[in-house]
Coordinates of N, CA and C and ligand atoms in Angstrom, one line a residue:
X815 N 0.8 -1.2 0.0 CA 0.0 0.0 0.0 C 0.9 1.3 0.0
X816 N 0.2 2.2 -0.8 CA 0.9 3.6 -0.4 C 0.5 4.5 0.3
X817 N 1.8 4.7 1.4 CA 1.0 5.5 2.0 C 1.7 7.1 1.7
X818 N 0.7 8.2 2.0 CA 0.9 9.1 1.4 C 0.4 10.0 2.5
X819 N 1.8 11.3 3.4 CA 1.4 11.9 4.1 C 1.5 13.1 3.2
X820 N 0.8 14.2 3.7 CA 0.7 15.8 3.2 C 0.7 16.4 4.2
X821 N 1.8 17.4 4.1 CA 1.9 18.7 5.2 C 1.3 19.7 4.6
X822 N 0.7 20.9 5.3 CA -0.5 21.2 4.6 C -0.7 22.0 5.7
X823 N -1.3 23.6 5.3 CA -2.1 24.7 6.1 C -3.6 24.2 5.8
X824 N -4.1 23.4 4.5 CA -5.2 23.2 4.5 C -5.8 21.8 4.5
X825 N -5.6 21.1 5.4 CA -6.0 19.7 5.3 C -7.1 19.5 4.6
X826 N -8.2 20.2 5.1 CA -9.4 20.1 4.4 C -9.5 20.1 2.9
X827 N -8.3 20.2 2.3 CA -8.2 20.0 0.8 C -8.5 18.8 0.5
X828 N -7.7 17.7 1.0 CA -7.5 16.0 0.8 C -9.0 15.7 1.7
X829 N -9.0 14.3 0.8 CA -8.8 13.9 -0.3 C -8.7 14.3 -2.0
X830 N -9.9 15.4 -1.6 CA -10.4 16.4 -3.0 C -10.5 15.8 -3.9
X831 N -10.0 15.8 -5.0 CA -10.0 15.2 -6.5 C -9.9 13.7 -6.4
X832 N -8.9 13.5 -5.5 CA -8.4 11.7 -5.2 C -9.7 11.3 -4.4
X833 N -10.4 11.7 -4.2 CA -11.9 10.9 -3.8 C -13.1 9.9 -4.4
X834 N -12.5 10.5 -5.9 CA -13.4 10.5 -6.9 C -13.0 9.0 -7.8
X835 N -14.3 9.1 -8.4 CA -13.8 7.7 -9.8 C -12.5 6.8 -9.1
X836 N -11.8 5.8 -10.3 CA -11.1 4.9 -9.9 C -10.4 4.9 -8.9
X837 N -9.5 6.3 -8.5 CA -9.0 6.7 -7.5 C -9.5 6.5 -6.3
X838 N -10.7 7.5 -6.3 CA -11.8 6.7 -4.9 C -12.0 6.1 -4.8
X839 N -12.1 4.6 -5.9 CA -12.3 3.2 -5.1 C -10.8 2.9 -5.0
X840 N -9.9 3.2 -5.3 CA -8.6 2.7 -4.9 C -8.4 2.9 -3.6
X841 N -8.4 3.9 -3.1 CA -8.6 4.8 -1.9 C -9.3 4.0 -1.1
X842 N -10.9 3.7 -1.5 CA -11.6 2.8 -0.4 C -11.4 1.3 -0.6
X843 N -10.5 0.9 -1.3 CA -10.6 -0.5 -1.3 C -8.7 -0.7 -0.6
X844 N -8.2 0.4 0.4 CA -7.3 0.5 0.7 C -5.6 0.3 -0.3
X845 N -5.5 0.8 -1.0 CA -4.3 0.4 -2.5 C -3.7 2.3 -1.9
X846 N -4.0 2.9 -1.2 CA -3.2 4.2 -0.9 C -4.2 4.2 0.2
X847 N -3.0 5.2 1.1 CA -4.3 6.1 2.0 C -3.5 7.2 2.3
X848 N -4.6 8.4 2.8 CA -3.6 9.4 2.6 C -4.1 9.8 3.9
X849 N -2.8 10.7 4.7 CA -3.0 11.5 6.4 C -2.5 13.0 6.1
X850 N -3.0 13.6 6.2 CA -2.6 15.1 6.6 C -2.3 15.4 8.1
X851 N -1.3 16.4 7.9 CA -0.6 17.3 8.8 C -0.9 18.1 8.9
X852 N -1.5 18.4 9.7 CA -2.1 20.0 9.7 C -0.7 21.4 10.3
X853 N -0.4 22.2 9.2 CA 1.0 22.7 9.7 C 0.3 23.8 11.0
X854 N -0.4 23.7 11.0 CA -1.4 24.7 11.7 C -0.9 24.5 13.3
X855 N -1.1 23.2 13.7 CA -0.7 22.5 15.3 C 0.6 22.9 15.2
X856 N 1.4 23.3 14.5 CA 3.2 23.3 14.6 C 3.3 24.9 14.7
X857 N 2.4 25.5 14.7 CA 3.1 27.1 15.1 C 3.5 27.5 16.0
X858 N 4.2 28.5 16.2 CA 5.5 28.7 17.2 C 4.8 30.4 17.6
X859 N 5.4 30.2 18.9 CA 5.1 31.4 20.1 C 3.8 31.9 19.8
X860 N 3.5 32.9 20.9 CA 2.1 33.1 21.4 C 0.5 33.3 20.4
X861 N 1.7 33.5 19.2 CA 0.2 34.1 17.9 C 0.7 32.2 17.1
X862 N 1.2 31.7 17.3 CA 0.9 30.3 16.9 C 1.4 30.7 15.3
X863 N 2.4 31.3 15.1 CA 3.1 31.7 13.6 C 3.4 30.5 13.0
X864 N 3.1 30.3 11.1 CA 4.0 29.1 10.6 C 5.1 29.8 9.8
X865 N 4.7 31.3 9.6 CA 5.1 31.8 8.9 C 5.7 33.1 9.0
X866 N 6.7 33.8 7.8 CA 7.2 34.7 8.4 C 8.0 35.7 7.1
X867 N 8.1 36.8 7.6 CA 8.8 37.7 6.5 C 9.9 37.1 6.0
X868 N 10.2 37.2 4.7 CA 11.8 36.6 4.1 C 12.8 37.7 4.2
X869 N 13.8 37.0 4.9 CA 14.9 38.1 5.2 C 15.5 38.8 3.7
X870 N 15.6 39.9 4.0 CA 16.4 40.5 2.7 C 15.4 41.3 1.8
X871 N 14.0 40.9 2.4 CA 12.9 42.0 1.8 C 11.9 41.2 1.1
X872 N 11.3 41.6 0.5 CA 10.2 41.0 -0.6 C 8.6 41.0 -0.3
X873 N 7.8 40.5 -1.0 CA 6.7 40.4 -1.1 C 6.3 39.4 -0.4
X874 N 5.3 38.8 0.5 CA 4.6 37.8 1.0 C 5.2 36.8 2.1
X875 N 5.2 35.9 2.5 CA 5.6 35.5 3.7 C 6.1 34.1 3.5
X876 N 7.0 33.6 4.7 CA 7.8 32.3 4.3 C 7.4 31.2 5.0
X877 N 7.2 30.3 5.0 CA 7.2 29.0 5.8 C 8.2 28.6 6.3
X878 N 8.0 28.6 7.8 CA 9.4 28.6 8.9 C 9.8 27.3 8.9
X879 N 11.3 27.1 8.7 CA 11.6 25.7 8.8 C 11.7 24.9 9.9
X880 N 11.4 25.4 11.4 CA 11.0 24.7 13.3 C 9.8 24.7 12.5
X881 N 9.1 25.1 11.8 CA 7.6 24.7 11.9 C 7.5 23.0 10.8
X882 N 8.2 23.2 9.9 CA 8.6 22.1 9.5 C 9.4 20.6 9.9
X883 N 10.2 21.3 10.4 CA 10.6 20.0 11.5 C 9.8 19.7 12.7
X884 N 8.7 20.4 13.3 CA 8.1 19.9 14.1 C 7.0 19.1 13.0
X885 N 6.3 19.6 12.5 CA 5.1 18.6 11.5 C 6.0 17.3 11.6
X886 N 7.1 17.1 10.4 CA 7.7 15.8 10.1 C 8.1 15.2 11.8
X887 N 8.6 15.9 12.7 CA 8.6 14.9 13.7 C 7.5 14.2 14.3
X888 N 6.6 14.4 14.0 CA 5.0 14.3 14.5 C 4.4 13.0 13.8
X889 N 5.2 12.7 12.7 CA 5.3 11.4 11.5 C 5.7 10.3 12.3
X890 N 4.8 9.4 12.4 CA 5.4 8.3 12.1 C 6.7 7.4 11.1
X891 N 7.8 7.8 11.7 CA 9.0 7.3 10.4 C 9.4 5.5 10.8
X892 N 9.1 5.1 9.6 CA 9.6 3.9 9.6 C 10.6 3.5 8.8
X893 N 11.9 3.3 9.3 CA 13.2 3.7 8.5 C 13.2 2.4 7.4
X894 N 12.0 1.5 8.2 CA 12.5 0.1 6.8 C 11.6 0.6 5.7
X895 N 10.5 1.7 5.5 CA 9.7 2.2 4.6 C 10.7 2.8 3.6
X896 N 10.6 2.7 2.0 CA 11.4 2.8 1.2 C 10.4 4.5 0.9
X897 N 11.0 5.9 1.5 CA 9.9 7.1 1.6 C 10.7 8.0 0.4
X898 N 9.8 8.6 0.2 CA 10.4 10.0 -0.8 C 10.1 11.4 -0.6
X899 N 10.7 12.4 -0.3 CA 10.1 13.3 0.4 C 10.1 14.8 -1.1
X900 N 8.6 15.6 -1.0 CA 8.7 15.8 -2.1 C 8.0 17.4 -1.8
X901 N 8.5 18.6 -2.9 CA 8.2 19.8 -1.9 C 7.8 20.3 -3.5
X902 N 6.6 20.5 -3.6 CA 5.7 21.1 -4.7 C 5.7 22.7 -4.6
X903 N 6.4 23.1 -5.8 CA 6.9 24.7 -6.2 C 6.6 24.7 -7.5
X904 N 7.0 25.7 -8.0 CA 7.1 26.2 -9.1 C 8.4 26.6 -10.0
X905 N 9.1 26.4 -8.6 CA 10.2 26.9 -9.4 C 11.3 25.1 -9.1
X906 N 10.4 23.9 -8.8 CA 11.4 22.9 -8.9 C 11.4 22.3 -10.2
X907 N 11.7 21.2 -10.4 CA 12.0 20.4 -11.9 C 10.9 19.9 -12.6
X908 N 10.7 20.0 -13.5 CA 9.3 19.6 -13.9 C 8.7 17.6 -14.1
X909 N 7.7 18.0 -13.3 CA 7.5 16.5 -13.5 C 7.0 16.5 -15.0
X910 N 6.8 14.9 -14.9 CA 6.8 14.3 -16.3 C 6.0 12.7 -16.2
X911 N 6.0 12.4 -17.1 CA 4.8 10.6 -17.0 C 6.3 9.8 -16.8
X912 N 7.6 9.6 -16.9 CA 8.9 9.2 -16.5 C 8.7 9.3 -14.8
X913 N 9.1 10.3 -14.2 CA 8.6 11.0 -12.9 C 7.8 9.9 -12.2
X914 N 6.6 10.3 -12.7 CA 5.3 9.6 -11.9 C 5.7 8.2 -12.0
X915 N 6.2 7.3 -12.9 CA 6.0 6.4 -12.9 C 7.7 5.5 -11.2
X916 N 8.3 6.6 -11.7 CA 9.6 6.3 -10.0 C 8.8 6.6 -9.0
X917 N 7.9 7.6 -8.9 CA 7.4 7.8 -7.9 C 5.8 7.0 -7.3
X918 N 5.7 6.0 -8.2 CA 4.9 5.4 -7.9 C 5.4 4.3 -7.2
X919 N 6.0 3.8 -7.3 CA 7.2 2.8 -7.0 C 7.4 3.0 -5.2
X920 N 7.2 4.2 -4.9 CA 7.9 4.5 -3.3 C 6.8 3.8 -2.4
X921 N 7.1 3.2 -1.1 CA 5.8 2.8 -0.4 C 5.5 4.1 0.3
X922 N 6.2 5.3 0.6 CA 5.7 6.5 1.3 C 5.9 7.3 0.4
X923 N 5.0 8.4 0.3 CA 5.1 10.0 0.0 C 4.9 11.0 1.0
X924 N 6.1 11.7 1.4 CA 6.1 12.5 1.8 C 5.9 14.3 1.3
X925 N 4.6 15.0 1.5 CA 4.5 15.9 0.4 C 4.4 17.6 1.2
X926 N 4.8 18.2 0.8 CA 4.8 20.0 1.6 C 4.1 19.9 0.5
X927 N 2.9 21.1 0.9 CA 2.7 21.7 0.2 C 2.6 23.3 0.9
X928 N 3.6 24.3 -0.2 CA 3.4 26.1 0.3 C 2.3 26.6 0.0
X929 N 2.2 27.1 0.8 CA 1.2 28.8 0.5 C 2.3 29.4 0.3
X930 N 2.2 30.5 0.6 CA 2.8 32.0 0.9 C 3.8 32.2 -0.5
X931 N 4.9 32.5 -0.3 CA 6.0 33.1 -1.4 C 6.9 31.8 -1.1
X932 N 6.8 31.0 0.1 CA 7.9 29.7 -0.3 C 8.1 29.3 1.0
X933 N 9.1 28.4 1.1 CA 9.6 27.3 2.4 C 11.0 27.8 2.3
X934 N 11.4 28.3 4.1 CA 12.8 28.5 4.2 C 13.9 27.0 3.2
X935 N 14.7 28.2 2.5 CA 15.4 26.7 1.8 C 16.4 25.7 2.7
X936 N 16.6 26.3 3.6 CA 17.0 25.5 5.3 C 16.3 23.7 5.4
X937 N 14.8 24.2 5.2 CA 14.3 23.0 5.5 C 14.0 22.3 4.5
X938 N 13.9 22.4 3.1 CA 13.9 22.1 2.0 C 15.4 21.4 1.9
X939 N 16.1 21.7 2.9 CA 17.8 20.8 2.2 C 18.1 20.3 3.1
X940 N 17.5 20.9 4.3 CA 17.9 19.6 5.8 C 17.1 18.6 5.6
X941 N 15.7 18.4 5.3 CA 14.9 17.5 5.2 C 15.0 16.4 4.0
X942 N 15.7 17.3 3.2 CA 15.9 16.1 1.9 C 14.2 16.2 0.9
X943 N 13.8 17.8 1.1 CA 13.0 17.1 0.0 C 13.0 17.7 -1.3
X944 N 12.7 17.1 -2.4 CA 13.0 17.3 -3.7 C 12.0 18.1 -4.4
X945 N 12.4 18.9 -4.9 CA 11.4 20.1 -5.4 C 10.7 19.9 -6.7
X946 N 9.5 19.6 -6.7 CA 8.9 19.6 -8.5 C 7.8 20.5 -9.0
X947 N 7.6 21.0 -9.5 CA 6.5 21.6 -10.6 C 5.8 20.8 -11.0
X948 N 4.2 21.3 -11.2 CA 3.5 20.5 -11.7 C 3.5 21.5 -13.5
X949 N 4.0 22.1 -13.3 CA 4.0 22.9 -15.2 C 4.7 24.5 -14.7
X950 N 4.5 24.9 -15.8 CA 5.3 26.3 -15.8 C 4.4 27.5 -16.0
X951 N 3.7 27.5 -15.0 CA 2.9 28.6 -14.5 C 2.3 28.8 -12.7
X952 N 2.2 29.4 -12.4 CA 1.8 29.5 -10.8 C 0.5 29.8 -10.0
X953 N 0.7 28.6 -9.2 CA -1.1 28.3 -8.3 C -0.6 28.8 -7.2
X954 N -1.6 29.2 -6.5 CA -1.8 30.0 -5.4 C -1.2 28.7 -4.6
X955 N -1.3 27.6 -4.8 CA -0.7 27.0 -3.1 C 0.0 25.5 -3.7
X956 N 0.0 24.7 -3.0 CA 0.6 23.3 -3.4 C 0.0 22.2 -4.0
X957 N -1.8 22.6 -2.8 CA -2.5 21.3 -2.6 C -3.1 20.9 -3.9
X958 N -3.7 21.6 -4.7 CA -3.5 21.3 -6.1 C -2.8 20.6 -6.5
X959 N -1.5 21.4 -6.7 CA -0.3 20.7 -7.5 C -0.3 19.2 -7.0
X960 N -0.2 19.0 -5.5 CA 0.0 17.7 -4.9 C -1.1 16.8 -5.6
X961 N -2.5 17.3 -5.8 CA -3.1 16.5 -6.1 C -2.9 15.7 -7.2
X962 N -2.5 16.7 -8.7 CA -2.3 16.3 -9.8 C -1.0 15.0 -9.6
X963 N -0.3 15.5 -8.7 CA 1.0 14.8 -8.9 C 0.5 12.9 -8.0
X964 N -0.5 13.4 -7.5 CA -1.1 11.9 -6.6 C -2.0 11.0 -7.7
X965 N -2.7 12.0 -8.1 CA -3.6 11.3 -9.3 C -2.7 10.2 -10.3
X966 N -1.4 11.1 -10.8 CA -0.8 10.4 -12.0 C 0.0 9.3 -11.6
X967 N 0.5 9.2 -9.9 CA 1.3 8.3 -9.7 C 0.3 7.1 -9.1
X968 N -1.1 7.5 -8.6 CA -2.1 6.3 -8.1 C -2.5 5.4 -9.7
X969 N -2.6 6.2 -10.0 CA -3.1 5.6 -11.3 C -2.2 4.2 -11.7
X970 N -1.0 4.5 -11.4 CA 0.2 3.4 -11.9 C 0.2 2.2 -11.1
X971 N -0.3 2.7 -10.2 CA 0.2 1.6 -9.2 C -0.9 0.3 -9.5
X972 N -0.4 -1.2 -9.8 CA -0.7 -2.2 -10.5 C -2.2 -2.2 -9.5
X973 N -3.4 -2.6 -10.3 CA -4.5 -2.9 -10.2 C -5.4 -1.7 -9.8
X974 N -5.2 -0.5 -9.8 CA -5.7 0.6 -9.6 C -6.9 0.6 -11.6
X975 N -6.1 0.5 -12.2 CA -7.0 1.0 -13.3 C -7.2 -0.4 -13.8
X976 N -8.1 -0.8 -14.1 CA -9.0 -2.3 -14.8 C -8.6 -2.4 -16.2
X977 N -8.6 -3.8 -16.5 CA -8.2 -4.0 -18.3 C -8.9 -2.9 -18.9
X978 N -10.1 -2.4 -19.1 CA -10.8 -1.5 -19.8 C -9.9 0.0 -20.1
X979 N -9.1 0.5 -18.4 CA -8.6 1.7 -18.5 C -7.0 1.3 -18.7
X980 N -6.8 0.2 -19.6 CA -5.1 -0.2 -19.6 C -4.0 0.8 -20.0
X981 N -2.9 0.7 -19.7 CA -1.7 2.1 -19.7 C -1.5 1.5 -20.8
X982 N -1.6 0.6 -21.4 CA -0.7 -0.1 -23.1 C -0.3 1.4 -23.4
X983 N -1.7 1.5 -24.2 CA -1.5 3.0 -25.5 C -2.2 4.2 -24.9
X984 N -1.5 5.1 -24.4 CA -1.5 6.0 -23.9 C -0.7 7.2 -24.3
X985 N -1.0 8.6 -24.0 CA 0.1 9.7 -24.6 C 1.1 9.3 -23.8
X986 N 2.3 9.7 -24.3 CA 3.7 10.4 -23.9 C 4.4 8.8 -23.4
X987 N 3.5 7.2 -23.9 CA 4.7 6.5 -23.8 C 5.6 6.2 -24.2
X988 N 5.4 7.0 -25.8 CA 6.2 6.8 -26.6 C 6.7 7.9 -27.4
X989 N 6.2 9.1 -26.5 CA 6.4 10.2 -27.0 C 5.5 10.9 -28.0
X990 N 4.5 10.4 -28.3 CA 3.6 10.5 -29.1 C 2.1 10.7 -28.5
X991 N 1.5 12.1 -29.0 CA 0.3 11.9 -28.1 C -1.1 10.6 -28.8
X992 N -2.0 11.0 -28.1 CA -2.7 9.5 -28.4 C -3.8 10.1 -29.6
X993 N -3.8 8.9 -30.1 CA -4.8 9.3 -31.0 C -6.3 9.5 -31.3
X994 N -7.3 10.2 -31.7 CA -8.1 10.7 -31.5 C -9.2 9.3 -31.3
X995 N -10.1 9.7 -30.6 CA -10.6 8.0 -30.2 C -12.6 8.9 -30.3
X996 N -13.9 7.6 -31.0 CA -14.7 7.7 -31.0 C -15.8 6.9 -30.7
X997 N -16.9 6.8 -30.4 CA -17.6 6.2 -30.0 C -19.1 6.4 -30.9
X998 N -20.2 5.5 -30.1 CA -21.4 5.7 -30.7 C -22.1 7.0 -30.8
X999 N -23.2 7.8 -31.2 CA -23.7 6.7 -32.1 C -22.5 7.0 -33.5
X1000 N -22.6 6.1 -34.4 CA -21.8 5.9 -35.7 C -21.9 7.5 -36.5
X1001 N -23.3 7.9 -36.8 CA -23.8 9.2 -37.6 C -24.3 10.2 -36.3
X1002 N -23.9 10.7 -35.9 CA -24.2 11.6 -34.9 C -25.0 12.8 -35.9
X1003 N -26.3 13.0 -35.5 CA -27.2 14.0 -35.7 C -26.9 15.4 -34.6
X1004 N -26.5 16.6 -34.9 CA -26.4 17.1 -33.7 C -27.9 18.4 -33.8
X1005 N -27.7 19.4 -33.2 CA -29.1 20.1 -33.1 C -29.7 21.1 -34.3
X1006 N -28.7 21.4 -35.4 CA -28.9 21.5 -36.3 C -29.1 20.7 -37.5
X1007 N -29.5 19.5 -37.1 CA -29.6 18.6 -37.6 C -28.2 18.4 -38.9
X1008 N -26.7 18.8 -38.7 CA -25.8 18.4 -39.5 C -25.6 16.6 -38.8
X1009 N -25.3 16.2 -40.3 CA -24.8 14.7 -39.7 C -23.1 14.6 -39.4
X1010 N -22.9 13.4 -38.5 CA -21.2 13.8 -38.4 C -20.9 12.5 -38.5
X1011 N -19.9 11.9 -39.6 CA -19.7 10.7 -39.6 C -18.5 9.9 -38.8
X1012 N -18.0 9.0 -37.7 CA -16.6 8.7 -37.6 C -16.4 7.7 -38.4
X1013 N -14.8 8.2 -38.7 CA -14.0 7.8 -39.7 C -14.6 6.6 -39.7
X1014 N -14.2 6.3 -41.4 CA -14.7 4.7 -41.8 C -14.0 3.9 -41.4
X1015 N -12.3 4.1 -41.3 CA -11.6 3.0 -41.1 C -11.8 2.4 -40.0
X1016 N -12.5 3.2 -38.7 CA -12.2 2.5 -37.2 C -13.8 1.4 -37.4
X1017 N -14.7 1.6 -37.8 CA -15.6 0.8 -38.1 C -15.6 -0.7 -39.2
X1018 N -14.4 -0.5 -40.2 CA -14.1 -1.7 -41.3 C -13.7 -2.8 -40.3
X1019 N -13.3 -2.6 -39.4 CA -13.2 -4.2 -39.0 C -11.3 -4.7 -39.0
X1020 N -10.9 -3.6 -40.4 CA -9.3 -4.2 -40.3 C -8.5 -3.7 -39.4
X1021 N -7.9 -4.6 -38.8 CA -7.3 -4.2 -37.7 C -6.2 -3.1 -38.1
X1022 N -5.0 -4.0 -39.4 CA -3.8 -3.4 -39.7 C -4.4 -2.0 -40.2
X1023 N -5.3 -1.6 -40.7 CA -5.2 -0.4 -41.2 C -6.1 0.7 -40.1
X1024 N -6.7 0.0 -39.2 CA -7.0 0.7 -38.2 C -5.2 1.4 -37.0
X1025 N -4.6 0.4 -36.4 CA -3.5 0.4 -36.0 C -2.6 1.7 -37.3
X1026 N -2.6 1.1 -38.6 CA -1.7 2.7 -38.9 C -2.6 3.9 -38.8
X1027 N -4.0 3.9 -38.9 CA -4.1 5.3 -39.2 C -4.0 6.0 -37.9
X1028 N -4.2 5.1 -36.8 CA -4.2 6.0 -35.7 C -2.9 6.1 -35.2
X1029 N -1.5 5.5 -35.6 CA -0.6 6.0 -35.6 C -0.3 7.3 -36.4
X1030 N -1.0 7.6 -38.0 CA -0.4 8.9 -38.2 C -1.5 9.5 -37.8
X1031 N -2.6 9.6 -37.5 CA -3.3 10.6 -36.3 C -2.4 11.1 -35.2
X1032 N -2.1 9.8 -34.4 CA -0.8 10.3 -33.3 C 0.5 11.4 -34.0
X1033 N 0.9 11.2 -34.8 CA 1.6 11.8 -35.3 C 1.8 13.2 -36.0
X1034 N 0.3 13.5 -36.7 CA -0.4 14.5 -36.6 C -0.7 15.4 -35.6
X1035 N -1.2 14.7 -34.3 CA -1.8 15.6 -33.8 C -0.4 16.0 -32.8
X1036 N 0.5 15.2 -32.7 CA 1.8 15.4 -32.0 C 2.5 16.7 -32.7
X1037 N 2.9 16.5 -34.0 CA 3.0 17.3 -34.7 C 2.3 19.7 -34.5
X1038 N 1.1 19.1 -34.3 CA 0.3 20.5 -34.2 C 0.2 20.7 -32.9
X1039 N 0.1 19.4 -31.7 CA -0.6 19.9 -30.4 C 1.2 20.2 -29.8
X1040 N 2.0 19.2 -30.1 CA 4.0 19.3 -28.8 C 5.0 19.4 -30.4
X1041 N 5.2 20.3 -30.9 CA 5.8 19.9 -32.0 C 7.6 19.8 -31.0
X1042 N 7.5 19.8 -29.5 CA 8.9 19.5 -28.9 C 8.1 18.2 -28.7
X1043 N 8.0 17.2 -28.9 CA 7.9 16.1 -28.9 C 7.9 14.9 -30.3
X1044 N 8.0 16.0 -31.5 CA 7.8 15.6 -32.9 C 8.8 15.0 -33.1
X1045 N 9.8 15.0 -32.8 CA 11.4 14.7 -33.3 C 11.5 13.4 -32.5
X1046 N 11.2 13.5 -31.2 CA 11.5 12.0 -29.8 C 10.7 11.2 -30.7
X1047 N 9.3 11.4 -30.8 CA 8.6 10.5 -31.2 C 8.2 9.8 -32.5
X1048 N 9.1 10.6 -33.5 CA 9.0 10.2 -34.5 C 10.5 10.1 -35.4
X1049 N 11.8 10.2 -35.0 CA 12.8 10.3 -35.3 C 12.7 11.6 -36.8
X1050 N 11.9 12.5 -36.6 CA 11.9 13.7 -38.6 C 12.2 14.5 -37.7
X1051 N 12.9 15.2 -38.6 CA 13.5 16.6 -38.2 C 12.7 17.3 -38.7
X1052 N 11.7 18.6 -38.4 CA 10.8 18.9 -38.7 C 11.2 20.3 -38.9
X1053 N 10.8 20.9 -40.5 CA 11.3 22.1 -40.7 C 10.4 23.3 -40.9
Ligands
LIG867 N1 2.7 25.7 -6.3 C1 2.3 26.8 -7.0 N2 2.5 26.6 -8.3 C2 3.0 25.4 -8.5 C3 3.3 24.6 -9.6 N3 3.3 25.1 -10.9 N4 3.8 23.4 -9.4 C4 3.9 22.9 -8.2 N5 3.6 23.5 -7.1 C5 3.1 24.8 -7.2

């Protein structure tokens, strides 16, 4: 099982998103569970502070690193637990489906998530934890980002997703995004009464020509949607 703690001004965030669909039965059929920290119980002197001005000036407020080592002491640590400890910014390394898939692998996650303008980098380097981005733009706090980053690595973990939701063919395993996928009815009528037909080939029945087209669909839409992905995924130099 994984277990998965979150340090957190907002507990009340979690489960959130992870409550839901496959996740939430993974969740209730015990395959992860997750505990929050509330950084809230760890503040220091009489106004119960977590936080604090950053020396040297600036905008907004810091997350004190005694406030951090108190939460983590409050953990149960089990040194035979193979843990990962992981501190969601914006300005760390960007995850990736590579990423998720090591970090599914850990039996603990250990996760900060900031508010404010950031985490003294004190406790970010005494504590050993590894800084990631969920993309290259900026959310008000962590527990988001945590979330996305929980979603993609629950997902992996064996028997979470059923033959129906299999990882086989998926974007970015091969560098290639996936290809466009359709369903019933066959002639969709929409309210202007236009008809909309899907493609013939996925209905013919042949497998081999179904398999190519939706590789150069993949390759098309890789092409227009990551053209930084065109070249990994398809060995063309694209001019
Ligand atoms: N916190 C705020 N923005 C973030 C981002 N892009 N990734 C991870 N954590 C964040």
């Amino acid at each position: 099982m994984l277990n998965i703690k979150i340090l957190t001004a907002y507990p009340e965030m979690f489960p959130g998103a992870l409550g839901y669909s496959l996740i939430g039965k993974a969740l209730e059929e015990k395959k992860f569970c997750i505990d929050t920290i509330d950084l809230r119980k760890f503040g220091i002197g009489h106004r119960n502070n977590i936080d604090d001005e950053p020396f040297g000036g600036g905008p907004g407020m810091v997350l004190r690193p005694d406030v951090v080592e108190k939460a983590l002491l409050s953990i149960n640590i089990d040194p035979k637990k193979n843990s990962k400890r992981i501190y969601l910014t914006p300005s760390g390394e960007l995850l990736n489906q590579e990423k998720l898939g090591i970090l599914s692998k850990f039996n603990e996650l250990v996760i900060l998530c900031g508010r404010f303008e950031g985490v003294d980098q004190r406790a970010i380097e005494v504590f050993n934890f590894e800084e990631l981005s969920i993309g290259n733009y900026v959310l008000a706090g962590g527990e988001i980002a945590a979330q996305v980053l929980l979603e993609g690595c629950i997902r992996l973990i064996p028997g979470v997703l059923g033959q129906s939701e299999s990882l086989l063919e998926e974007s970015f395993s091969d560098n290639l995004l996936e290809y466009p996928q359709y369903t019933r009815p066959k002639v969709w009528k929409d309210i202007n009464n236009r008809l909309y037909e899907v493609p013939e080939v996925l209905t013919s029945g042949n497998h081999r020509k179904i398999k190519e087209w939706r590789y150069d669909k993949s390759v098309e839409k890789t092409k227009i949607n990551r053209s930084d992905l065109y070249y990994k995924g398809t060995g063309i130099k694209d001019d």
